[in-house]
Amino acid sequence: MPLATAIANSVHTLQGSFGAAPEVGVILGSGWAEAAAQMREVRTMPYAQLPAFRSTSVEGHAGEIAVGRIGAQRVAMLRGRTHTYEDGDCAGMAGAIRSLKSWGVRLLLQTNAAGSLRASMPPGSLMLITDHINAPQRSPLVGEPGNARFVDMGAAYDPELLAHARQLAQFHRLALAEGTYLWALGPQFETPAEIRMFAAWGADAVGMSTVPETILARHAGMRVLGLSLMTNMGAGLGFESLTHAATLQQAQASGSYAGQFLADLIASLADLPSLRP
Ligand code: HPA
């Protein structure tokens, strides 16, 4: 099925099942699932029923969309994202993101688990993503026609939403770091030499997702905000060797306040005038 048809079918199904789109869409990464527990009036649908949504092979990531409400804010949560390392395709989330946008979602809130490159951000820290580095230099927009593909990435992470998130963290007296997220293709973890290089480039955290989705969302005309949960120090900076199980375990250990902050953030968006139609 051509992608455009898959998107049209998906939007039709989303609309038919959930009605009008919420303003806010969330991609739930490892460690952030707790926020979903705070949703009310939740209804879910497996990606298998949405032809533009690809399911994922990664442990710790389900494959369903959950639509509900946190406080006064309606929200659609994607539980599970595909990663470029699964099949080499960095546009695996194109169908899902374009479906959300075409349904009517205006803001994409991205969450992920990441390795920290800064001693001041130990495992368990939360980081607001202020910018990113596309280290593999791969783009999900390769092959897109027309001039819309030349997306301005000068303020990819929305300045107004960044200010809003900072204010909320301050209000809750929550330590919220800020920094640049670097996308590494994976699935292998980095070498210590790579981590030193990434830090010298100006990266503060490293992970295997998020950047392709930000590019897709900006191309689609959505506003983007991103949050990283540090699950480990980057290779060579900590004492332990890195495993997926250990990062998941740390993600779960920190998940309750990460999820709580995400839920508070989503609820607070109901007060943001610029998100209203
Ligand atoms: N590197 C890459 N991705 C990650 C890491 C890491 O150290 N931790 C969690 N996701």
PDB file of C-alpha atoms and ligand atoms in Angstrom:
ATOM      1  CA  MET A   1       0.000   0.000   0.000  1.00  0.00           C
ATOM      2  CA  PRO A   2       1.478   3.433  -0.877  1.00  0.00           C
ATOM      3  CA  LEU A   3       2.340   5.508   2.213  1.00  0.00           C
ATOM      4  CA  ALA A   4      -0.181   8.241   1.312  1.00  0.00           C
ATOM      5  CA  THR A   5      -2.988   5.651   1.202  1.00  0.00           C
ATOM      6  CA  ALA A   6      -1.828   4.070   4.461  1.00  0.00           C
ATOM      7  CA  ILE A   7      -1.865   7.514   6.102  1.00  0.00           C
ATOM      8  CA  ALA A   8      -5.333   8.343   4.751  1.00  0.00           C
ATOM      9  CA  ASN A   9      -6.661   4.987   6.006  1.00  0.00           C
ATOM     10  CA  SER A  10      -5.002   5.450   9.392  1.00  0.00           C
ATOM     11  CA  VAL A  11      -6.436   8.941   9.827  1.00  0.00           C
ATOM     12  CA  HIS A  12      -9.879   7.628   8.875  1.00  0.00           C
ATOM     13  CA  THR A  13      -9.607   4.873  11.504  1.00  0.00           C
ATOM     14  CA  LEU A  14      -8.259   7.241  14.191  1.00  0.00           C
ATOM     15  CA  GLN A  15     -11.049   9.706  13.535  1.00  0.00           C
ATOM     16  CA  GLY A  16     -13.692   6.991  13.486  1.00  0.00           C
ATOM     17  CA  SER A  17     -12.500   5.430  16.754  1.00  0.00           C
ATOM     18  CA  PHE A  18     -11.334   8.406  18.781  1.00  0.00           C
ATOM     19  CA  GLY A  19     -13.080  11.389  17.186  1.00  0.00           C
ATOM     20  CA  ALA A  20     -11.305  14.722  16.777  1.00  0.00           C
ATOM     21  CA  ALA A  21      -7.545  14.680  17.296  1.00  0.00           C
ATOM     22  CA  PRO A  22      -5.996  15.808  20.576  1.00  0.00           C
ATOM     23  CA  GLU A  23      -3.612  18.769  20.197  1.00  0.00           C
ATOM     24  CA  VAL A  24      -0.810  16.801  21.846  1.00  0.00           C
ATOM     25  CA  GLY A  25       0.916  13.628  20.678  1.00  0.00           C
ATOM     26  CA  VAL A  26       3.544  11.844  22.757  1.00  0.00           C
ATOM     27  CA  ILE A  27       6.101   9.224  21.808  1.00  0.00           C
ATOM     28  CA  LEU A  28       6.740   7.227  24.954  1.00  0.00           C
ATOM     29  CA  GLY A  29      10.321   5.995  25.213  1.00  0.00           C
ATOM     30  CA  SER A  30      11.840   3.604  27.723  1.00  0.00           C
ATOM     31  CA  GLY A  31      11.211   4.749  31.273  1.00  0.00           C
ATOM     32  CA  TRP A  32       8.385   7.121  30.492  1.00  0.00           C
ATOM     33  CA  ALA A  33       5.477   4.672  30.598  1.00  0.00           C
ATOM     34  CA  GLU A  34       4.312   5.875  34.013  1.00  0.00           C
ATOM     35  CA  ALA A  35       2.772   8.958  32.416  1.00  0.00           C
ATOM     36  CA  ALA A  36       0.389   6.701  30.531  1.00  0.00           C
ATOM     37  CA  ALA A  37      -0.912   5.367  33.853  1.00  0.00           C
ATOM     38  CA  GLN A  38      -2.156   8.869  34.645  1.00  0.00           C
ATOM     39  CA  MET A  39      -4.368   9.037  31.594  1.00  0.00           C
ATOM     40  CA  ARG A  40      -8.108   9.041  32.126  1.00  0.00           C
ATOM     41  CA  GLU A  41     -10.825   7.896  29.741  1.00  0.00           C
ATOM     42  CA  VAL A  42      -8.188   5.908  27.894  1.00  0.00           C
ATOM     43  CA  ARG A  43      -8.871   3.913  24.799  1.00  0.00           C
ATOM     44  CA  THR A  44      -6.176   2.044  22.922  1.00  0.00           C
ATOM     45  CA  MET A  45      -5.639   0.603  19.481  1.00  0.00           C
ATOM     46  CA  PRO A  46      -2.806  -1.661  18.339  1.00  0.00           C
ATOM     47  CA  TYR A  47      -0.621  -0.351  15.515  1.00  0.00           C
ATOM     48  CA  ALA A  48      -1.673  -3.445  13.561  1.00  0.00           C
ATOM     49  CA  GLN A  49      -5.013  -1.716  12.885  1.00  0.00           C
ATOM     50  CA  LEU A  50      -3.314   1.415  11.535  1.00  0.00           C
ATOM     51  CA  PRO A  51      -1.564   0.656   8.242  1.00  0.00           C
ATOM     52  CA  ALA A  52       0.779   3.680   8.462  1.00  0.00           C
ATOM     53  CA  PHE A  53       2.044   2.628  11.920  1.00  0.00           C
ATOM     54  CA  ARG A  54       4.886   0.114  12.051  1.00  0.00           C
ATOM     55  CA  SER A  55       5.256  -2.151  15.030  1.00  0.00           C
ATOM     56  CA  THR A  56       8.599  -2.531  16.717  1.00  0.00           C
ATOM     57  CA  SER A  57      10.764  -5.486  17.672  1.00  0.00           C
ATOM     58  CA  VAL A  58      12.346  -3.852  20.727  1.00  0.00           C
ATOM     59  CA  GLU A  59      11.750  -5.222  24.199  1.00  0.00           C
ATOM     60  CA  GLY A  60      10.238  -2.588  26.471  1.00  0.00           C
ATOM     61  CA  HIS A  61       8.286  -0.955  23.647  1.00  0.00           C
ATOM     62  CA  ALA A  62       4.718  -2.066  22.975  1.00  0.00           C
ATOM     63  CA  GLY A  63       3.020  -1.088  19.758  1.00  0.00           C
ATOM     64  CA  GLU A  64      -0.215   0.749  20.389  1.00  0.00           C
ATOM     65  CA  ILE A  65      -1.726   4.179  20.468  1.00  0.00           C
ATOM     66  CA  ALA A  66      -3.523   5.254  23.637  1.00  0.00           C
ATOM     67  CA  VAL A  67      -5.870   8.238  23.518  1.00  0.00           C
ATOM     68  CA  GLY A  68      -7.199   9.867  26.655  1.00  0.00           C
ATOM     69  CA  ARG A  69      -6.849  12.846  28.909  1.00  0.00           C
ATOM     70  CA  ILE A  70      -4.413  14.024  31.573  1.00  0.00           C
ATOM     71  CA  GLY A  71      -6.051  16.777  33.565  1.00  0.00           C
ATOM     72  CA  ALA A  72      -7.843  18.912  30.997  1.00  0.00           C
ATOM     73  CA  GLN A  73      -5.473  18.059  28.164  1.00  0.00           C
ATOM     74  CA  ARG A  74      -6.412  15.410  25.615  1.00  0.00           C
ATOM     75  CA  VAL A  75      -3.440  13.440  24.430  1.00  0.00           C
ATOM     76  CA  ALA A  76      -2.501  10.621  22.061  1.00  0.00           C
ATOM     77  CA  MET A  77       0.372   8.466  23.266  1.00  0.00           C
ATOM     78  CA  LEU A  78       2.392   6.251  20.985  1.00  0.00           C
ATOM     79  CA  ARG A  79       3.606   3.351  23.069  1.00  0.00           C
ATOM     80  CA  GLY A  80       6.448   2.050  20.967  1.00  0.00           C
ATOM     81  CA  ARG A  81       8.477   3.534  18.136  1.00  0.00           C
ATOM     82  CA  THR A  82      10.541   1.889  15.447  1.00  0.00           C
ATOM     83  CA  HIS A  83      14.258   2.583  15.479  1.00  0.00           C
ATOM     84  CA  THR A  84      16.523   2.914  12.461  1.00  0.00           C
ATOM     85  CA  TYR A  85      18.683   0.089  13.784  1.00  0.00           C
ATOM     86  CA  GLU A  86      15.776  -2.365  13.430  1.00  0.00           C
ATOM     87  CA  ASP A  87      15.774  -2.423   9.635  1.00  0.00           C
ATOM     88  CA  GLY A  88      18.044   0.395   8.460  1.00  0.00           C
ATOM     89  CA  ASP A  89      15.096   2.606   7.508  1.00  0.00           C
ATOM     90  CA  CYS A  90      15.297   5.974   9.271  1.00  0.00           C
ATOM     91  CA  ALA A  91      11.838   6.903   7.927  1.00  0.00           C
ATOM     92  CA  GLY A  92      10.070   4.109   9.811  1.00  0.00           C
ATOM     93  CA  MET A  93       8.068   6.641  11.848  1.00  0.00           C
ATOM     94  CA  ALA A  94       7.059   8.751   8.828  1.00  0.00           C
ATOM     95  CA  GLY A  95       3.628   7.129   8.481  1.00  0.00           C
ATOM     96  CA  ALA A  96       2.775   7.434  12.176  1.00  0.00           C
ATOM     97  CA  ILE A  97       3.920  11.053  12.494  1.00  0.00           C
ATOM     98  CA  ARG A  98       2.225  12.196   9.280  1.00  0.00           C
ATOM     99  CA  SER A  99      -0.964  10.413  10.328  1.00  0.00           C
ATOM    100  CA  LEU A 100      -0.950  12.240  13.674  1.00  0.00           C
ATOM    101  CA  LYS A 101      -0.398  15.564  11.926  1.00  0.00           C
ATOM    102  CA  SER A 102      -3.048  14.897   9.329  1.00  0.00           C
ATOM    103  CA  TRP A 103      -5.488  13.814  12.049  1.00  0.00           C
ATOM    104  CA  GLY A 104      -4.885  17.206  13.725  1.00  0.00           C
ATOM    105  CA  VAL A 105      -2.156  16.711  16.352  1.00  0.00           C
ATOM    106  CA  ARG A 106      -0.135  19.934  16.598  1.00  0.00           C
ATOM    107  CA  LEU A 107       2.589  19.193  19.116  1.00  0.00           C
ATOM    108  CA  LEU A 108       4.856  16.156  19.303  1.00  0.00           C
ATOM    109  CA  LEU A 109       6.311  15.508  22.726  1.00  0.00           C
ATOM    110  CA  GLN A 110       9.204  13.104  22.430  1.00  0.00           C
ATOM    111  CA  THR A 111      10.677  11.070  25.251  1.00  0.00           C
ATOM    112  CA  ASN A 112      13.614   8.692  25.305  1.00  0.00           C
ATOM    113  CA  ALA A 113      16.249   6.990  27.405  1.00  0.00           C
ATOM    114  CA  ALA A 114      19.794   8.181  26.836  1.00  0.00           C
ATOM    115  CA  GLY A 115      23.383   7.810  27.968  1.00  0.00           C
ATOM    116  CA  SER A 116      24.810  10.842  29.744  1.00  0.00           C
ATOM    117  CA  LEU A 117      28.030  12.525  28.637  1.00  0.00           C
ATOM    118  CA  ARG A 118      28.106  14.912  31.580  1.00  0.00           C
ATOM    119  CA  ALA A 119      29.143  14.089  35.148  1.00  0.00           C
ATOM    120  CA  SER A 120      26.590  16.681  36.261  1.00  0.00           C
ATOM    121  CA  MET A 121      23.803  14.486  34.793  1.00  0.00           C
ATOM    122  CA  PRO A 122      24.111  11.102  36.540  1.00  0.00           C
ATOM    123  CA  PRO A 123      21.738   8.227  35.757  1.00  0.00           C
ATOM    124  CA  GLY A 124      18.223   9.197  36.791  1.00  0.00           C
ATOM    125  CA  SER A 125      18.617  12.807  35.596  1.00  0.00           C
ATOM    126  CA  LEU A 126      16.056  14.370  33.271  1.00  0.00           C
ATOM    127  CA  MET A 127      17.236  16.508  30.374  1.00  0.00           C
ATOM    128  CA  LEU A 128      15.255  18.902  28.268  1.00  0.00           C
ATOM    129  CA  ILE A 129      16.462  18.538  24.681  1.00  0.00           C
ATOM    130  CA  THR A 130      17.381  22.013  23.460  1.00  0.00           C
ATOM    131  CA  ASP A 131      19.044  20.874  20.235  1.00  0.00           C
ATOM    132  CA  HIS A 132      20.274  17.740  18.543  1.00  0.00           C
ATOM    133  CA  ILE A 133      23.166  16.335  16.506  1.00  0.00           C
ATOM    134  CA  ASN A 134      22.330  13.999  13.649  1.00  0.00           C
ATOM    135  CA  ALA A 135      25.587  12.041  13.903  1.00  0.00           C
ATOM    136  CA  PRO A 136      24.752   9.375  11.266  1.00  0.00           C
ATOM    137  CA  GLN A 137      23.813  12.241   8.908  1.00  0.00           C
ATOM    138  CA  ARG A 138      20.856  10.230   7.654  1.00  0.00           C
ATOM    139  CA  SER A 139      17.551  11.856   6.887  1.00  0.00           C
ATOM    140  CA  PRO A 140      14.029  10.442   6.727  1.00  0.00           C
ATOM    141  CA  LEU A 141      13.346  13.147   4.114  1.00  0.00           C
ATOM    142  CA  VAL A 142      15.644  11.707   1.440  1.00  0.00           C
ATOM    143  CA  GLY A 143      13.508  11.291  -1.661  1.00  0.00           C
ATOM    144  CA  GLU A 144      10.878  13.840  -0.614  1.00  0.00           C
ATOM    145  CA  PRO A 145       9.897  16.103  -3.490  1.00  0.00           C
ATOM    146  CA  GLY A 146       9.655  19.886  -3.550  1.00  0.00           C
ATOM    147  CA  ASN A 147      11.091  22.655  -1.466  1.00  0.00           C
ATOM    148  CA  ALA A 148       9.351  21.682   1.780  1.00  0.00           C
ATOM    149  CA  ARG A 149      12.134  19.113   2.296  1.00  0.00           C
ATOM    150  CA  PHE A 150      14.602  21.906   3.083  1.00  0.00           C
ATOM    151  CA  VAL A 151      13.413  22.115   6.656  1.00  0.00           C
ATOM    152  CA  ASP A 152      14.761  24.869   8.904  1.00  0.00           C
ATOM    153  CA  MET A 153      16.243  23.133  11.956  1.00  0.00           C
ATOM    154  CA  GLY A 154      17.385  26.385  13.614  1.00  0.00           C
ATOM    155  CA  ALA A 155      14.830  26.052  16.416  1.00  0.00           C
ATOM    156  CA  ALA A 156      13.692  22.459  16.006  1.00  0.00           C
ATOM    157  CA  TYR A 157      12.777  22.225  19.690  1.00  0.00           C
ATOM    158  CA  ASP A 158      10.107  24.844  20.194  1.00  0.00           C
ATOM    159  CA  PRO A 159      11.420  27.857  22.194  1.00  0.00           C
ATOM    160  CA  GLU A 160       8.033  28.659  23.740  1.00  0.00           C
ATOM    161  CA  LEU A 161       7.533  25.049  24.829  1.00  0.00           C
ATOM    162  CA  LEU A 162      11.084  24.906  26.207  1.00  0.00           C
ATOM    163  CA  ALA A 163      10.383  27.992  28.313  1.00  0.00           C
ATOM    164  CA  HIS A 164       7.106  26.453  29.457  1.00  0.00           C
ATOM    165  CA  ALA A 165       8.821  23.189  30.508  1.00  0.00           C
ATOM    166  CA  ARG A 166      11.537  25.112  32.395  1.00  0.00           C
ATOM    167  CA  GLN A 167       8.914  27.072  34.274  1.00  0.00           C
ATOM    168  CA  LEU A 168       6.996  23.951  35.196  1.00  0.00           C
ATOM    169  CA  ALA A 169      10.167  22.219  36.482  1.00  0.00           C
ATOM    170  CA  GLN A 170      10.946  25.288  38.576  1.00  0.00           C
ATOM    171  CA  PHE A 171       7.415  25.307  39.967  1.00  0.00           C
ATOM    172  CA  HIS A 172       7.778  21.647  41.007  1.00  0.00           C
ATOM    173  CA  ARG A 173      11.380  22.234  42.223  1.00  0.00           C
ATOM    174  CA  LEU A 174      12.484  19.491  39.903  1.00  0.00           C
ATOM    175  CA  ALA A 175      16.083  19.466  38.656  1.00  0.00           C
ATOM    176  CA  LEU A 176      15.735  19.581  34.899  1.00  0.00           C
ATOM    177  CA  ALA A 177      19.011  19.632  32.974  1.00  0.00           C
ATOM    178  CA  GLU A 178      19.223  20.946  29.425  1.00  0.00           C
ATOM    179  CA  GLY A 179      21.371  19.913  26.555  1.00  0.00           C
ATOM    180  CA  THR A 180      22.063  18.579  23.114  1.00  0.00           C
ATOM    181  CA  TYR A 181      20.941  15.049  22.256  1.00  0.00           C
ATOM    182  CA  LEU A 182      23.103  13.141  19.806  1.00  0.00           C
ATOM    183  CA  TRP A 183      21.587  10.396  17.674  1.00  0.00           C
ATOM    184  CA  ALA A 184      23.798   7.320  17.333  1.00  0.00           C
ATOM    185  CA  LEU A 185      22.518   4.675  14.917  1.00  0.00           C
ATOM    186  CA  GLY A 186      23.179   1.686  17.201  1.00  0.00           C
ATOM    187  CA  PRO A 187      22.139  -0.959  18.009  1.00  0.00           C
ATOM    188  CA  GLN A 188      25.592  -1.501  19.521  1.00  0.00           C
ATOM    189  CA  PHE A 189      26.491   0.931  22.277  1.00  0.00           C
ATOM    190  CA  GLU A 190      29.256   3.440  21.645  1.00  0.00           C
ATOM    191  CA  THR A 191      32.962   2.957  22.245  1.00  0.00           C
ATOM    192  CA  PRO A 192      34.659   5.156  24.846  1.00  0.00           C
ATOM    193  CA  ALA A 193      36.495   6.927  22.000  1.00  0.00           C
ATOM    194  CA  GLU A 194      33.194   7.719  20.278  1.00  0.00           C
ATOM    195  CA  ILE A 195      31.782   9.051  23.530  1.00  0.00           C
ATOM    196  CA  ARG A 196      34.805  11.346  23.979  1.00  0.00           C
ATOM    197  CA  MET A 197      34.365  12.582  20.409  1.00  0.00           C
ATOM    198  CA  PHE A 198      30.637  13.207  20.859  1.00  0.00           C
ATOM    199  CA  ALA A 199      31.306  15.160  24.058  1.00  0.00           C
ATOM    200  CA  ALA A 200      33.914  17.248  22.225  1.00  0.00           C
ATOM    201  CA  TRP A 201      31.318  17.952  19.532  1.00  0.00           C
ATOM    202  CA  GLY A 202      29.066  19.454  22.156  1.00  0.00           C
ATOM    203  CA  ALA A 203      26.695  16.568  22.803  1.00  0.00           C
ATOM    204  CA  ASP A 204      25.351  16.135  26.329  1.00  0.00           C
ATOM    205  CA  ALA A 205      23.441  12.881  25.861  1.00  0.00           C
ATOM    206  CA  VAL A 206      23.466  10.047  23.361  1.00  0.00           C
ATOM    207  CA  GLY A 207      20.664   7.774  22.240  1.00  0.00           C
ATOM    208  CA  MET A 208      19.325   5.757  19.322  1.00  0.00           C
ATOM    209  CA  SER A 209      16.066   7.514  18.477  1.00  0.00           C
ATOM    210  CA  THR A 210      14.208  10.832  18.435  1.00  0.00           C
ATOM    211  CA  VAL A 211      16.220  12.740  15.804  1.00  0.00           C
ATOM    212  CA  PRO A 212      14.507  11.179  12.749  1.00  0.00           C
ATOM    213  CA  GLU A 213      11.124  11.796  14.380  1.00  0.00           C
ATOM    214  CA  THR A 214      11.959  15.433  15.121  1.00  0.00           C
ATOM    215  CA  ILE A 215      12.951  15.935  11.482  1.00  0.00           C
ATOM    216  CA  LEU A 216       9.724  14.274  10.314  1.00  0.00           C
ATOM    217  CA  ALA A 217       7.594  16.297  12.702  1.00  0.00           C
ATOM    218  CA  ARG A 218       9.211  19.612  11.727  1.00  0.00           C
ATOM    219  CA  HIS A 219       8.751  18.724   8.069  1.00  0.00           C
ATOM    220  CA  ALA A 220       5.089  18.001   8.809  1.00  0.00           C
ATOM    221  CA  GLY A 221       4.763  21.395  10.518  1.00  0.00           C
ATOM    222  CA  MET A 222       4.385  20.139  14.081  1.00  0.00           C
ATOM    223  CA  ARG A 223       5.893  21.774  17.132  1.00  0.00           C
ATOM    224  CA  VAL A 224       8.363  19.541  18.986  1.00  0.00           C
ATOM    225  CA  LEU A 225       9.501  19.204  22.567  1.00  0.00           C
ATOM    226  CA  GLY A 226      11.875  16.474  23.783  1.00  0.00           C
ATOM    227  CA  LEU A 227      12.841  14.974  27.124  1.00  0.00           C
ATOM    228  CA  SER A 228      15.620  12.479  27.851  1.00  0.00           C
ATOM    229  CA  LEU A 229      15.948  10.250  30.895  1.00  0.00           C
ATOM    230  CA  MET A 230      19.583   9.375  31.630  1.00  0.00           C
ATOM    231  CA  THR A 231      19.796   5.643  32.214  1.00  0.00           C
ATOM    232  CA  ASN A 232      23.589   5.322  32.288  1.00  0.00           C
ATOM    233  CA  MET A 233      26.822   7.212  31.796  1.00  0.00           C
ATOM    234  CA  GLY A 234      28.190   6.997  28.260  1.00  0.00           C
ATOM    235  CA  ALA A 235      30.689   4.218  27.545  1.00  0.00           C
ATOM    236  CA  GLY A 236      33.949   4.738  29.409  1.00  0.00           C
ATOM    237  CA  LEU A 237      32.474   7.391  31.720  1.00  0.00           C
ATOM    238  CA  GLY A 238      30.911   4.969  34.202  1.00  0.00           C
ATOM    239  CA  PHE A 239      32.073   1.817  35.895  1.00  0.00           C
ATOM    240  CA  GLU A 240      29.664  -0.659  34.386  1.00  0.00           C
ATOM    241  CA  SER A 241      29.492  -2.247  30.986  1.00  0.00           C
ATOM    242  CA  LEU A 242      26.356  -1.287  29.078  1.00  0.00           C
ATOM    243  CA  THR A 243      23.447  -3.644  28.492  1.00  0.00           C
ATOM    244  CA  HIS A 244      19.910  -3.072  27.273  1.00  0.00           C
ATOM    245  CA  ALA A 245      18.625  -4.823  30.403  1.00  0.00           C
ATOM    246  CA  ALA A 246      20.548  -2.443  32.662  1.00  0.00           C
ATOM    247  CA  THR A 247      19.300   0.643  30.827  1.00  0.00           C
ATOM    248  CA  LEU A 248      15.720  -0.670  31.046  1.00  0.00           C
ATOM    249  CA  GLN A 249      16.183  -1.370  34.736  1.00  0.00           C
ATOM    250  CA  GLN A 250      17.456   2.160  35.412  1.00  0.00           C
ATOM    251  CA  ALA A 251      14.652   3.530  33.260  1.00  0.00           C
ATOM    252  CA  GLN A 252      12.142   1.683  35.424  1.00  0.00           C
ATOM    253  CA  ALA A 253      13.842   2.827  38.639  1.00  0.00           C
ATOM    254  CA  SER A 254      13.603   6.484  37.576  1.00  0.00           C
ATOM    255  CA  GLY A 255      10.365   6.063  35.726  1.00  0.00           C
ATOM    256  CA  SER A 256       8.011   7.295  38.398  1.00  0.00           C
ATOM    257  CA  TYR A 257       9.275  10.884  38.605  1.00  0.00           C
ATOM    258  CA  ALA A 258      10.037  11.021  34.891  1.00  0.00           C
ATOM    259  CA  GLY A 259       6.507   9.846  34.183  1.00  0.00           C
ATOM    260  CA  GLN A 260       5.081  12.208  36.790  1.00  0.00           C
ATOM    261  CA  PHE A 261       6.870  15.192  35.257  1.00  0.00           C
ATOM    262  CA  LEU A 262       5.674  14.183  31.798  1.00  0.00           C
ATOM    263  CA  ALA A 263       2.108  13.862  33.063  1.00  0.00           C
ATOM    264  CA  ASP A 264       2.342  17.288  34.778  1.00  0.00           C
ATOM    265  CA  LEU A 265       3.777  18.761  31.596  1.00  0.00           C
ATOM    266  CA  ILE A 266       0.986  17.353  29.459  1.00  0.00           C
ATOM    267  CA  ALA A 267      -1.686  18.574  31.884  1.00  0.00           C
ATOM    268  CA  SER A 268      -0.103  22.048  31.935  1.00  0.00           C
ATOM    269  CA  LEU A 269      -0.330  22.339  28.152  1.00  0.00           C
ATOM    270  CA  ALA A 270      -4.071  22.841  28.544  1.00  0.00           C
ATOM    271  CA  ASP A 271      -3.183  26.371  29.778  1.00  0.00           C
ATOM    272  CA  LEU A 272      -1.023  27.233  26.785  1.00  0.00           C
ATOM    273  CA  PRO A 273      -2.985  29.658  24.574  1.00  0.00           C
ATOM    274  CA  SER A 274      -0.806  28.999  21.509  1.00  0.00           C
ATOM    275  CA  LEU A 275      -1.933  25.356  21.427  1.00  0.00           C
ATOM    276  CA  ARG A 276      -5.600  26.199  21.154  1.00  0.00           C
ATOM    277  CA  PRO A 277      -7.141  26.278  17.667  1.00  0.00           C
TER     278      PRO A 277
HETATM  279  N1  HPA B   1      23.970   4.988  24.197  1.00  0.00           N
HETATM  280  C1  HPA B   1      23.030   4.954  23.242  1.00  0.00           C
HETATM  281  N2  HPA B   1      21.743   4.847  23.502  1.00  0.00           N
HETATM  282  C2  HPA B   1      21.367   4.732  24.791  1.00  0.00           C
HETATM  283  C3  HPA B   1      22.297   4.750  25.834  1.00  0.00           C
HETATM  284  C4  HPA B   1      23.672   4.887  25.518  1.00  0.00           C
HETATM  285  O1  HPA B   1      24.561   4.907  26.392  1.00  0.00           O
HETATM  286  N3  HPA B   1      21.591   4.615  27.002  1.00  0.00           N
HETATM  287  C5  HPA B   1      20.277   4.554  26.644  1.00  0.00           C
HETATM  288  N4  HPA B   1      20.141   4.624  25.315  1.00  0.00           N
END
